[in-house]
C-alpha positions in Angstrom: 3.4 -56.8 -26.9 -0.2 -55.4 -27.7 -1.2 -52.9 -26.2 -3.0 -53.4 -22.9 -5.8 -50.9 -23.9 -9.2 -53.6 -23.7 -12.4 -54.0 -25.3 -15.4 -52.1 -23.1 -17.6 -54.7 -21.5 -20.7 -54.1 -22.3 -23.3 -56.1 -24.1 -24.0 -55.0 -28.2 -27.0 -56.3 -30.0 -27.3 -57.2 -34.0 -30.4 -58.3 -36.4 -30.0 -62.2 -37.4 -30.7 -62.7 -41.0 -34.3 -64.5 -40.1 -35.3 -61.4 -37.5 -33.9 -63.0 -34.3 -31.9 -60.5 -32.1 -28.6 -62.0 -31.1 -26.3 -60.6 -28.5 -22.2 -60.1 -28.0 -19.9 -58.9 -25.6 -16.5 -58.1 -26.3 -13.4 -58.6 -24.3 -9.2 -58.8 -24.8 -7.8 -56.5 -26.7 -8.8 -54.3 -29.1 -10.1 -56.1 -31.6 -8.0 -54.6 -34.9 -5.0 -55.2 -32.2 -5.5 -57.9 -32.5 -3.8 -62.0 -33.2 -6.4 -63.4 -32.3 -10.0 -63.3 -32.2 -11.7 -66.3 -30.7 -15.6 -66.7 -30.2 -16.4 -68.6 -26.7 -19.5 -70.8 -27.0 -21.3 -70.8 -23.3 -22.9 -74.3 -22.2 -26.7 -75.0 -20.5 -28.2 -72.3 -19.0 -26.0 -69.8 -18.8 -25.6 -66.6 -20.5 -22.1 -64.0 -22.0 -21.7 -62.8 -18.9 -19.7 -66.5 -18.1 -16.4 -65.8 -18.9 -13.7 -67.7 -20.0 -11.2 -66.2 -17.0 -8.3 -66.3 -19.7 -5.6 -63.9 -17.1 -6.0 -60.2 -18.2 -2.2 -60.4 -18.9 -2.0 -63.0 -21.1 -4.3 -61.6 -23.3 -2.5 -58.7 -22.9 -0.4 -60.0 -24.6 -1.1 -62.0 -26.6 -3.2 -60.2 -27.9 -6.1 -62.2 -27.6 -9.7 -60.8 -28.4 -12.5 -62.9 -27.4 -16.4 -62.0 -28.6 -18.7 -64.2 -26.1 -22.6 -64.0 -26.9 -25.8 -65.4 -25.3 -27.0 -68.3 -27.4 -30.7 -68.2 -28.8 -33.1 -67.8 -26.1 -30.4 -66.7 -23.3 -29.6 -63.7 -21.7 -30.3 -60.6 -24.5 -30.5 -63.7 -27.6 -33.9 -63.9 -29.1 -34.9 -67.5 -28.4 -34.7 -69.9 -32.0 -38.5 -72.3 -32.2 -35.8 -74.1 -35.1 -32.8 -74.3 -33.0 -30.8 -77.1 -34.7 -27.4 -78.1 -35.1 -27.0 -76.3 -38.1 -29.3 -72.6 -36.8 -26.5 -73.3 -34.2 -23.1 -73.0 -36.2 -25.0 -70.7 -38.9 -25.7 -67.9 -35.7 -22.1 -68.5 -35.0 -21.0 -67.8 -38.6 -23.5 -64.4 -38.9 -20.9 -63.1 -36.1 -18.3 -63.9 -37.1 -19.8 -62.4 -40.3 -20.7 -58.6 -38.9 -18.1 -58.2 -36.2 -15.7 -58.7 -39.8 -13.1 -61.4 -37.7 -11.5 -62.1 -41.5 -11.7 -65.0 -43.7 -10.9 -68.3 -40.2 -11.4 -67.8 -36.5 -11.3 -69.8 -33.3 -13.8 -71.4 -31.2 -14.1 -72.3 -28.0 -16.9 -74.7 -27.1 -17.8 -75.5 -23.2 -20.0 -78.0 -21.9 -23.9 -77.7 -23.3 -21.5 -75.5 -25.5 -19.8 -77.3 -27.8 -22.9 -79.0 -30.0 -22.4 -75.7 -31.6 -19.0 -76.2 -31.9 -19.4 -80.3 -32.8 -22.1 -78.8 -35.8 -19.4 -75.9 -36.6 -16.0 -78.1 -37.5 -18.9 -80.1 -39.9 -20.8 -77.3 -41.7 -18.0 -74.4 -40.7 -14.3 -76.2 -41.2 -13.0 -73.3 -43.6 -13.4 -70.8 -41.6 -11.5 -72.3 -38.7 -8.1 -71.4 -37.1 -8.2 -74.0 -34.4 -11.6 -75.8 -32.0 -10.5 -75.9 -27.7 -13.3 -78.3 -26.0 -14.0 -78.0 -22.8 -15.6 -80.4 -20.7 -17.8 -81.4 -24.3 -20.8 -83.0 -23.4 -21.4 -86.3 -25.2 -24.5 -87.4 -26.8 -25.2 -91.5 -26.0 -27.1 -91.2 -29.8 -24.1 -90.8 -31.2 -24.9 -94.2 -33.8 -20.7 -95.4 -33.1 -20.5 -95.2 -30.2 -19.7 -99.3 -28.3 -21.6 -101.1 -25.8 -18.6 -102.0 -23.8 -17.9 -98.1 -23.2 -21.2 -97.5 -22.3 -21.5 -100.3 -20.2 -22.3 -99.8 -16.6 -23.3 -96.4 -17.4 -26.2 -94.8 -15.7 -25.7 -91.1 -17.0 -27.3 -93.4 -20.7 -30.2 -94.1 -19.1 -30.8 -90.5 -17.0 -30.1 -89.1 -20.6 -32.8 -91.4 -22.3 -35.2 -91.0 -20.1 -34.8 -87.0 -19.7 -34.6 -87.2 -23.4 -38.5 -88.7 -23.6 -40.2 -87.0 -21.3 -38.1 -83.6 -22.5 -40.6 -84.7 -25.7 -43.4 -86.5 -25.1 -43.8 -84.7 -21.7 -43.1 -81.2 -21.1 -45.3 -80.1 -18.2 -44.5 -83.3 -17.2 -41.2 -82.0 -16.7 -41.4 -77.6 -15.5 -43.4 -79.5 -12.7 -40.3 -82.4 -11.9 -37.9 -79.6 -12.2 -39.6 -76.7 -10.5 -39.2 -79.2 -7.5 -36.5 -80.1 -8.0 -34.1 -76.9 -7.6 -37.0 -76.2 -4.7 -35.7 -79.5 -2.1 -32.2 -77.9 -3.2 -32.7 -74.2 -2.7 -34.2 -75.5 0.9 -31.3 -77.9 1.8 -27.3 -76.2 1.4 -26.1 -80.0 1.3 -28.4 -81.1 -2.0 -27.5 -77.9 -3.5 -23.8 -78.6 -5.0 -24.0 -82.9 -6.2 -22.7 -82.2 -9.5 -19.8 -80.3 -8.3 -16.4 -81.0 -6.9 -15.4 -79.3 -4.0 -12.4 -77.9 -6.4 -15.8 -76.5 -8.8 -17.2 -74.7 -5.8 -14.1 -72.5 -5.0 -13.9 -72.0 -8.3 -17.5 -70.7 -8.7 -16.2 -68.1 -5.1 -14.4 -65.3 -7.9 -17.6 -66.8 -11.2 -18.8 -63.6 -12.5 -22.7 -64.0 -13.7 -22.8 -67.5 -12.3 -26.1 -68.3 -10.6 -27.2 -71.7 -9.6 -30.6 -73.1 -11.5 -33.2 -71.5 -9.3 -37.0 -72.7 -8.6 -38.2 -68.7 -9.2 -36.8 -68.8 -12.1 -37.3 -72.0 -14.3 -41.1 -70.7 -13.5 -41.2 -68.3 -15.9 -41.5 -70.5 -18.8 -40.0 -68.8 -21.7 -37.3 -70.2 -19.6 -37.9 -73.8 -19.0 -38.8 -74.1 -23.0 -35.7 -72.4 -24.3 -33.6 -75.2 -21.8 -35.9 -78.0 -22.8 -35.0 -77.3 -26.4 -31.3 -76.6 -25.8 -31.7 -79.8 -24.2 -33.6 -81.7 -26.7 -30.8 -80.7 -29.5 -28.6 -81.4 -27.5 -28.7 -85.4 -26.8 -32.0 -85.7 -28.9 -30.5 -87.7 -32.3 -27.8 -85.7 -35.2 -27.3 -85.4 -38.5 -23.9 -86.4 -38.5 -22.3 -88.9 -36.2 -19.0 -86.2 -34.9 -16.8 -89.9 -34.5 -16.8 -90.8 -38.4 -16.1 -86.8 -38.6 -12.8 -86.8 -41.3 -9.6 -84.1 -40.2 -11.2 -80.9 -41.0 -7.5 -79.6 -40.8 -5.2 -82.1 -42.8 -3.1 -79.9 -44.1 -2.1 -78.6 -41.1 0.2 -81.7 -38.4 0.1 -79.4 -34.5 -3.6 -81.0 -34.4 -5.4 -77.2 -33.8 -8.5 -79.6 -32.9 -8.7 -79.9 -28.7 -10.6 -81.1 -26.3 -9.8 -80.4 -22.4 -11.5 -82.3 -19.8 -11.1 -83.1 -15.8 -11.3 -86.4 -14.7 -12.5 -85.5 -11.1 -15.9 -84.3 -13.8 -19.5 -86.0 -12.1 -21.3 -84.3 -14.9 -19.9 -86.1 -18.1 -18.0 -90.1 -18.0 -14.4 -89.1 -17.9 -14.1 -93.1 -20.4 -16.9 -91.6 -22.9 -14.3 -88.8 -23.6 -11.2 -90.9 -23.2 -13.0 -93.0 -26.6 -14.0 -89.9 -27.9 -10.5 -88.6 -28.4 -8.9 -92.1 -28.7 -11.6 -92.2 -32.2 -10.1 -89.3 -33.9 -6.8 -89.5 -33.5 -6.9 -85.2 -35.7 -7.8 -84.4 -31.8 -5.9 -83.3 -29.3 -6.5 -84.5 -25.7 -5.4 -82.8 -22.1 -6.5 -84.4 -18.7 -7.4 -82.0 -15.6 -6.6 -84.4 -12.6 -8.1 -83.1 -9.9 -10.5 -80.6 -12.5 -14.2 -80.8 -12.1 -16.7 -79.9 -15.0 -15.8 -76.0 -13.8 -12.3 -75.9 -15.8 -13.4 -72.2 -17.3 -13.0 -70.4 -14.4 -9.4 -71.9 -13.1 -7.3 -69.4 -14.5 -3.8 -72.0 -14.9 -6.1 -74.1 -17.0 -7.5 -71.4 -19.3 -4.1 -69.7 -19.7 -2.8 -73.3 -21.0 -6.1 -73.8 -23.2 -5.1 -70.8 -24.7 -1.5 -71.3 -25.4 -2.0 -74.9 -26.7 -5.0 -73.6 -29.1 -3.2 -70.2 -30.7 0.7 -71.2 -30.5 1.2 -74.7 -29.9 2.4 -74.6 -26.2 1.4 -77.8 -24.2 2.1 -78.9 -20.5 3.5 -82.2 -19.1 0.9 -80.9 -17.0 -2.0 -82.0 -18.9 -1.5 -84.6 -20.3 -3.0 -87.4 -20.2 -2.3 -90.6 -18.3 -3.7 -93.4 -19.4 -2.6 -95.4 -22.6 -4.8 -96.5 -26.5 
């Protein structure tokens, strides 16, 4: 058993090669005493303060060290005016080098944090020991997504419309988002429609979580960063994840995982299942009653760590579908 001593939960900063500041915090056991080193990649309108809620006792016992960082433009990190899939992966590699995480480390990417994680699989597979995607986005512009899977999915039209407006009419989008969040904040019933009841229960114990507000959006820098993040995530990529080869061909334990909630209102379950079927080197897990916020469910987080690091799987999260 590793010492239960934990790292201070305070933020630290360092300068990236291009001069930008990147902010991070360390959790779990001290890095020097750890058996596993993980970089957690947060999602949209988030920060390093939104913890991956694995039980502390479990992290102590397994010897897990986690570093959470603010992606470009979020929290204490400087914005990147040239944000791209490649730059997001480069920031992660520089963070790993700065902290001296060793030749290989694990990544857990949540929601929008999945596109930097895909980029790491594409560009940094030689540095990865394993990857867990948690409620990852699916970009409707991936070339090999078949129309048969997209049929009837109204989200496709919404994302296409939002991408076009974000690119060509940012002032209009800024005004619309402020109006939308102002209306939501004035009525309790309209605010959380995209979260399930279980999501809302989990939020009661979620550190650092705040709904996107009109006051926050009035800051042009906040809006510009959210717009930049959205555009990189949902515009055309320079590679198609569904065409990637197994980054770990020598490992028969499938060290890449996808975790998805069957009740997720953000990401189409059908698309997530298609991704898992197209890429048999990914181990796919479903949380039957889970919504989008799986990282705040301690039982699910425990299962994610045990599966990713120890190869232990719980039948409870075995998908109930046939290909």
